[in-house]
Amino acid sequence: MVLYDSCPVCGQKDIYRVLSTEDFTVSHERFEIWECRDCTLRFTQNAPAAGEIGPYYKSETYISHSDTREGFVNKLYHRVREHTLIQKKRLIEKLTPGSSGQNSILDVGSGTGAFLNTMKQSGWKVTGLEPDENAKRKAKELYQLSLGSSENLFSLPAESFDAITMWHVLEHVHQLHAYLKQLRKILKPGGNLFIAVPNYTSFDQHIYKEYWAAYDVPRHLYHFSPWAMNKLLSLHEMQLALRKPMWFDSFYVCMLSEQYKSGRSNFIKAILNGGVSNLKAYVDTGKCSSVIYVAH
């Protein structure tokens, strides 16, 4: 288990317990979430170490590894994903100079490969890394993608990629600062790093609190606020260039949170709560349920 006596991002020791929540997906164990008063990062206290966390991902309902379509929420997820994949591609191509046929992209935590396949079909030179063997088999089966192991990140040469993406991955990484240091090293000059993470300052978190699905303990080791992400990037001499909302995430998170809170689906209430959360984030995208941070 990983027991922190200081903040995993800024190293300050002024940390305190915020709440206790359950692993609703696999083990049903309870974990505490703590917060740093300085940079406002929240983090899962006593989370399994890197060599122990594998069993907490072993669930057919864990969609990023299984690509399951079982259940209404997962079916809806797949319907929406086709749209969001195109949105992500357009964002990256808009911010990346040169033609897609010459540009290279690294996707860290590729899951079953849906995003990387979208970029490959658009002519990009693609490289993907994924720790889960089942997800890698699915990527090969579905898209003929050969994904490397996560450890390969540290053997990639400097200035190799025009774009690097981490779609809801950074919150899972035990070697947080080592990853950021290496990502900065392998990014080409003028390239961009795209990091998408849940945002605990969102309205939907305030509604559901310990039942908020995006806490997803113990798989999510860190729970970022915009301020905490800015702090992390600045510590690695990277600048935030853009912040983009992920509007669909609030609805997906609210649907799961309703199940966790009441033990049953409440589609109408989830849609209403997700919609209110997005309305409150409309004037401040830093309040969206999930945020894409673009840095260089």
Short mmCIF file of C-alpha atoms in Angstrom, two decimals:
data_model
loop_
_atom_site.label_atom_id
_atom_site.label_comp_id
_atom_site.label_asym_id
_atom_site.label_seq_id
_atom_site.Cartn_x
_atom_site.Cartn_y
_atom_site.Cartn_z
CA MET A 1 0.00 0.00 0.00
CA VAL A 2 1.09 3.57 -0.71
CA LEU A 3 0.87 5.79 2.38
CA TYR A 4 1.56 9.47 1.70
CA ASP A 5 2.88 11.82 4.35
CA SER A 6 3.14 14.64 1.80
CA CYS A 7 1.40 15.69 -1.42
CA PRO A 8 2.28 13.50 -4.45
CA VAL A 9 2.36 16.60 -6.69
CA CYS A 10 3.92 19.49 -4.77
CA GLY A 11 5.48 17.66 -1.81
CA GLN A 12 3.87 19.85 0.85
CA LYS A 13 3.04 18.13 4.13
CA ASP A 14 -0.15 20.05 4.90
CA ILE A 15 -2.52 17.26 3.84
CA TYR A 16 -5.81 16.18 5.38
CA ARG A 17 -8.57 13.59 5.03
CA VAL A 18 -11.60 14.66 2.95
CA LEU A 19 -13.81 11.60 2.67
CA SER A 20 -14.03 7.81 2.50
CA THR A 21 -15.45 6.04 -0.54
CA GLU A 22 -15.94 2.54 -1.89
CA ASP A 23 -14.49 0.60 -4.80
CA PHE A 24 -17.89 0.07 -6.41
CA THR A 25 -16.49 -1.83 -9.41
CA VAL A 26 -14.40 -4.73 -8.12
CA SER A 27 -13.47 -5.21 -4.47
CA HIS A 28 -16.02 -3.09 -2.55
CA GLU A 29 -13.23 -2.12 -0.18
CA ARG A 30 -13.20 1.40 1.24
CA PHE A 31 -10.43 3.93 0.66
CA GLU A 32 -9.77 7.39 2.03
CA ILE A 33 -9.28 10.44 -0.16
CA TRP A 34 -7.00 13.18 1.15
CA GLU A 35 -6.29 16.70 -0.08
CA CYS A 36 -3.30 19.04 -0.17
CA ARG A 37 -4.03 22.51 1.18
CA ASP A 38 -1.31 24.01 -1.02
CA CYS A 39 -1.96 22.76 -4.58
CA THR A 40 -5.47 21.28 -3.91
CA LEU A 41 -4.64 17.87 -5.35
CA ARG A 42 -6.75 15.08 -3.90
CA PHE A 43 -5.27 11.60 -3.74
CA THR A 44 -6.21 8.08 -2.68
CA GLN A 45 -4.52 7.19 0.59
CA ASN A 46 -3.32 3.59 1.11
CA ALA A 47 -3.90 2.69 -2.54
CA PRO A 48 -2.30 -0.56 -3.74
CA ALA A 49 1.28 -0.26 -4.96
CA ALA A 50 2.09 -0.72 -8.64
CA GLY A 51 2.78 -4.43 -8.20
CA GLU A 52 -0.45 -5.01 -6.26
CA ILE A 53 -3.08 -3.05 -8.17
CA GLY A 54 -3.61 -5.43 -11.11
CA PRO A 55 -6.51 -7.39 -9.52
CA TYR A 56 -8.48 -4.16 -9.04
CA TYR A 57 -8.78 -3.86 -12.83
CA LYS A 58 -10.12 -7.39 -13.31
CA SER A 59 -13.75 -6.74 -14.11
CA GLU A 60 -15.75 -7.31 -17.28
CA THR A 61 -17.50 -4.01 -16.54
CA TYR A 62 -14.23 -2.06 -16.70
CA ILE A 63 -14.92 -0.68 -20.13
CA SER A 64 -11.51 0.73 -21.09
CA HIS A 65 -9.99 -2.76 -20.86
CA SER A 66 -12.87 -5.02 -21.88
CA ASP A 67 -14.68 -2.84 -24.47
CA THR A 68 -17.87 -4.34 -23.09
CA ARG A 69 -21.30 -3.34 -24.39
CA GLU A 70 -23.15 -5.01 -21.54
CA GLY A 71 -25.70 -2.81 -19.81
CA PHE A 72 -27.45 0.40 -20.83
CA VAL A 73 -24.68 2.75 -19.65
CA ASN A 74 -21.97 0.92 -21.58
CA LYS A 75 -24.12 0.77 -24.74
CA LEU A 76 -24.63 4.52 -24.48
CA TYR A 77 -20.91 5.01 -23.87
CA HIS A 78 -20.12 3.33 -27.19
CA ARG A 79 -22.66 5.46 -29.05
CA VAL A 80 -21.16 8.67 -27.69
CA ARG A 81 -17.56 7.49 -28.13
CA GLU A 82 -17.78 7.57 -31.92
CA HIS A 83 -18.49 11.29 -31.70
CA THR A 84 -15.85 12.07 -29.08
CA LEU A 85 -13.14 10.23 -31.01
CA ILE A 86 -13.66 12.55 -33.96
CA GLN A 87 -13.66 15.57 -31.65
CA LYS A 88 -10.33 14.50 -30.16
CA LYS A 89 -8.81 13.94 -33.61
CA ARG A 90 -9.93 17.37 -34.81
CA LEU A 91 -8.54 19.06 -31.70
CA ILE A 92 -5.14 17.41 -32.14
CA GLU A 93 -4.94 18.12 -35.86
CA LYS A 94 -5.96 21.76 -35.30
CA LEU A 95 -3.13 22.28 -32.81
CA THR A 96 -0.44 20.22 -34.55
CA PRO A 97 1.52 21.81 -37.41
CA GLY A 98 2.27 19.83 -40.57
CA SER A 99 0.27 17.17 -42.34
CA SER A 100 -1.16 14.12 -40.60
CA GLY A 101 0.77 11.82 -42.96
CA GLN A 102 4.04 13.14 -41.56
CA ASN A 103 3.05 13.59 -37.93
CA SER A 104 3.58 11.02 -35.20
CA ILE A 105 1.47 10.45 -32.11
CA LEU A 106 1.99 8.49 -28.91
CA ASP A 107 -1.07 7.38 -26.97
CA VAL A 108 -0.22 6.37 -23.40
CA GLY A 109 -2.78 3.99 -21.92
CA SER A 110 -4.41 3.05 -25.21
CA GLY A 111 -6.94 0.63 -23.75
CA THR A 112 -8.47 -1.41 -26.57
CA GLY A 113 -7.14 1.01 -29.20
CA ALA A 114 -10.23 2.87 -30.44
CA PHE A 115 -8.63 6.33 -30.34
CA LEU A 116 -5.33 5.20 -31.82
CA ASN A 117 -7.20 3.47 -34.65
CA THR A 118 -8.99 6.75 -35.42
CA MET A 119 -5.64 8.52 -35.75
CA LYS A 120 -4.18 5.70 -37.84
CA GLN A 121 -7.10 5.91 -40.26
CA SER A 122 -6.43 9.63 -40.57
CA GLY A 123 -2.87 8.94 -41.72
CA TRP A 124 -0.91 9.48 -38.52
CA LYS A 125 2.12 7.42 -37.54
CA VAL A 126 0.84 5.84 -34.35
CA THR A 127 2.48 4.31 -31.27
CA GLY A 128 0.46 3.02 -28.34
CA LEU A 129 1.35 1.80 -24.84
CA GLU A 130 -0.95 -0.23 -22.60
CA PRO A 131 -0.26 -2.21 -19.40
CA ASP A 132 -3.26 -4.56 -19.54
CA GLU A 133 -2.72 -7.75 -21.57
CA ASN A 134 -6.43 -8.28 -22.21
CA ALA A 135 -6.78 -4.75 -23.60
CA LYS A 136 -3.77 -5.30 -25.84
CA ARG A 137 -5.31 -8.48 -27.23
CA LYS A 138 -8.53 -6.60 -27.93
CA ALA A 139 -6.60 -3.85 -29.75
CA LYS A 140 -4.96 -6.49 -31.95
CA GLU A 141 -8.24 -8.27 -32.57
CA LEU A 142 -10.36 -5.18 -33.25
CA TYR A 143 -7.92 -2.83 -35.00
CA GLN A 144 -4.75 -4.80 -35.81
CA LEU A 145 -2.80 -2.58 -33.45
CA SER A 146 0.29 -3.90 -31.68
CA LEU A 147 0.54 -1.98 -28.43
CA GLY A 148 3.72 -1.84 -26.40
CA SER A 149 4.06 -2.24 -22.66
CA SER A 150 3.96 0.82 -20.42
CA GLU A 151 7.61 0.31 -19.45
CA ASN A 152 8.56 1.06 -23.07
CA LEU A 153 7.83 4.74 -22.40
CA PHE A 154 11.21 5.21 -20.76
CA SER A 155 13.15 3.76 -23.70
CA LEU A 156 11.62 6.04 -26.33
CA PRO A 157 14.11 8.54 -27.82
CA ALA A 158 13.97 12.26 -27.16
CA GLU A 159 11.88 14.52 -29.41
CA SER A 160 10.05 11.63 -31.07
CA PHE A 161 6.40 12.73 -31.19
CA ASP A 162 4.40 15.66 -32.51
CA ALA A 163 1.55 14.85 -30.12
CA ILE A 164 1.24 12.75 -26.97
CA THR A 165 -2.15 11.83 -25.51
CA MET A 166 -3.27 10.48 -22.16
CA TRP A 167 -7.05 10.05 -22.13
CA HIS A 168 -8.04 9.46 -18.50
CA VAL A 169 -4.71 7.79 -17.79
CA LEU A 170 -2.57 10.13 -15.68
CA GLU A 171 -4.76 9.54 -12.62
CA HIS A 172 -3.72 5.83 -12.77
CA VAL A 173 0.06 6.34 -12.96
CA HIS A 174 2.13 5.49 -9.89
CA GLN A 175 5.31 7.11 -11.26
CA LEU A 176 3.69 10.51 -11.66
CA HIS A 177 6.76 12.76 -11.86
CA ALA A 178 8.85 10.22 -13.77
CA TYR A 179 6.12 10.07 -16.42
CA LEU A 180 5.87 13.85 -16.78
CA LYS A 181 9.64 14.18 -17.06
CA GLN A 182 9.81 11.54 -19.79
CA LEU A 183 6.78 12.86 -21.68
CA ARG A 184 8.36 16.29 -21.86
CA LYS A 185 11.60 14.72 -23.09
CA ILE A 186 10.06 12.73 -25.97
CA LEU A 187 7.77 15.53 -27.18
CA LYS A 188 9.08 17.36 -30.25
CA PRO A 189 9.63 21.13 -30.08
CA GLY A 190 6.31 22.72 -30.98
CA GLY A 191 4.42 19.55 -30.09
CA ASN A 192 1.62 19.27 -27.54
CA LEU A 193 0.76 17.01 -24.63
CA PHE A 194 -2.97 16.29 -24.24
CA ILE A 195 -4.06 15.15 -20.77
CA ALA A 196 -7.70 14.38 -19.94
CA VAL A 197 -8.61 13.81 -16.30
CA PRO A 198 -11.73 14.00 -14.12
CA ASN A 199 -12.21 17.25 -12.22
CA TYR A 200 -13.33 16.96 -8.61
CA THR A 201 -14.26 20.67 -8.48
CA SER A 202 -17.17 19.95 -10.85
CA PHE A 203 -20.79 20.36 -9.77
CA ASP A 204 -21.52 16.65 -10.26
CA GLN A 205 -18.85 15.80 -7.67
CA HIS A 206 -20.52 18.16 -5.23
CA ILE A 207 -23.84 16.38 -5.84
CA TYR A 208 -22.61 12.81 -5.37
CA LYS A 209 -19.63 13.29 -3.04
CA GLU A 210 -18.42 9.82 -1.95
CA TYR A 211 -20.61 8.20 -4.62
CA TRP A 212 -19.03 10.23 -7.44
CA ALA A 213 -18.05 7.58 -9.98
CA ALA A 214 -14.96 9.46 -11.19
CA TYR A 215 -13.20 8.92 -7.87
CA ASP A 216 -12.99 5.25 -8.99
CA VAL A 217 -10.80 4.17 -6.09
CA PRO A 218 -8.30 2.61 -5.90
CA ARG A 219 -7.63 2.69 -9.65
CA HIS A 220 -7.59 6.50 -9.62
CA LEU A 221 -4.61 7.40 -7.49
CA TYR A 222 -4.98 11.17 -7.94
CA HIS A 223 -7.99 13.47 -8.25
CA PHE A 224 -7.04 16.68 -10.02
CA SER A 225 -8.34 20.21 -9.76
CA PRO A 226 -7.31 22.71 -12.47
CA TRP A 227 -4.96 24.34 -9.96
CA ALA A 228 -3.29 21.01 -9.15
CA MET A 229 -2.78 20.25 -12.85
CA ASN A 230 -1.25 23.69 -13.43
CA LYS A 231 1.09 23.08 -10.50
CA LEU A 232 2.16 19.68 -11.83
CA LEU A 233 2.86 21.04 -15.32
CA SER A 234 4.82 24.01 -13.99
CA LEU A 235 7.00 21.75 -11.86
CA HIS A 236 8.05 20.06 -15.11
CA GLU A 237 8.60 23.35 -16.93
CA MET A 238 5.56 22.92 -19.14
CA GLN A 239 3.03 25.61 -19.93
CA LEU A 240 -0.72 25.19 -20.14
CA ALA A 241 -1.79 26.30 -23.62
CA LEU A 242 -5.47 25.38 -23.60
CA ARG A 243 -8.19 23.88 -21.46
CA LYS A 244 -11.09 22.09 -23.15
CA PRO A 245 -14.28 20.71 -21.56
CA MET A 246 -15.46 17.13 -22.07
CA TRP A 247 -19.19 17.76 -22.00
CA PHE A 248 -20.39 14.16 -22.36
CA ASP A 249 -18.42 12.93 -19.34
CA SER A 250 -20.78 14.55 -16.84
CA PHE A 251 -23.71 12.47 -18.09
CA TYR A 252 -21.74 9.20 -18.07
CA VAL A 253 -20.36 9.91 -14.59
CA CYS A 254 -23.80 10.87 -13.26
CA MET A 255 -25.35 7.65 -14.60
CA LEU A 256 -22.77 5.53 -12.82
CA SER A 257 -22.97 7.68 -9.69
CA GLU A 258 -26.74 7.21 -9.52
CA GLN A 259 -26.23 3.43 -9.58
CA TYR A 260 -23.61 3.62 -6.84
CA LYS A 261 -25.72 5.89 -4.64
CA SER A 262 -29.13 4.23 -4.93
CA GLY A 263 -28.34 0.75 -6.21
CA ARG A 264 -30.40 1.31 -9.35
CA SER A 265 -30.34 3.34 -12.55
CA ASN A 266 -32.09 6.69 -12.64
CA PHE A 267 -31.57 7.91 -16.20
CA ILE A 268 -33.70 11.05 -15.92
CA LYS A 269 -32.07 12.25 -12.70
CA ALA A 270 -28.60 11.53 -14.08
CA ILE A 271 -29.28 13.51 -17.25
CA LEU A 272 -30.66 16.42 -15.23
CA ASN A 273 -27.66 16.46 -12.89
CA GLY A 274 -25.21 16.15 -15.78
CA GLY A 275 -26.96 18.97 -17.60
CA VAL A 276 -26.87 21.27 -14.57
CA SER A 277 -23.20 20.45 -14.08
CA ASN A 278 -22.47 21.45 -17.68
CA LEU A 279 -24.49 24.65 -17.37
CA LYS A 280 -22.46 25.67 -14.34
CA ALA A 281 -19.26 24.86 -16.27
CA TYR A 282 -20.32 26.79 -19.37
CA VAL A 283 -18.86 30.05 -18.09
CA ASP A 284 -15.85 28.33 -16.51
CA THR A 285 -14.60 25.20 -18.27
CA GLY A 286 -12.41 24.57 -15.23
CA LYS A 287 -15.60 23.38 -13.55
CA CYS A 288 -16.43 20.71 -16.13
CA SER A 289 -16.72 17.08 -15.02
CA SER A 290 -13.65 16.17 -17.07
CA VAL A 291 -11.12 18.53 -18.64
CA ILE A 292 -8.56 18.21 -21.43
CA TYR A 293 -5.35 20.09 -20.63
CA VAL A 294 -3.13 20.93 -23.59
CA ALA A 295 0.45 21.72 -22.63
CA HIS A 296 3.86 22.23 -24.21
#
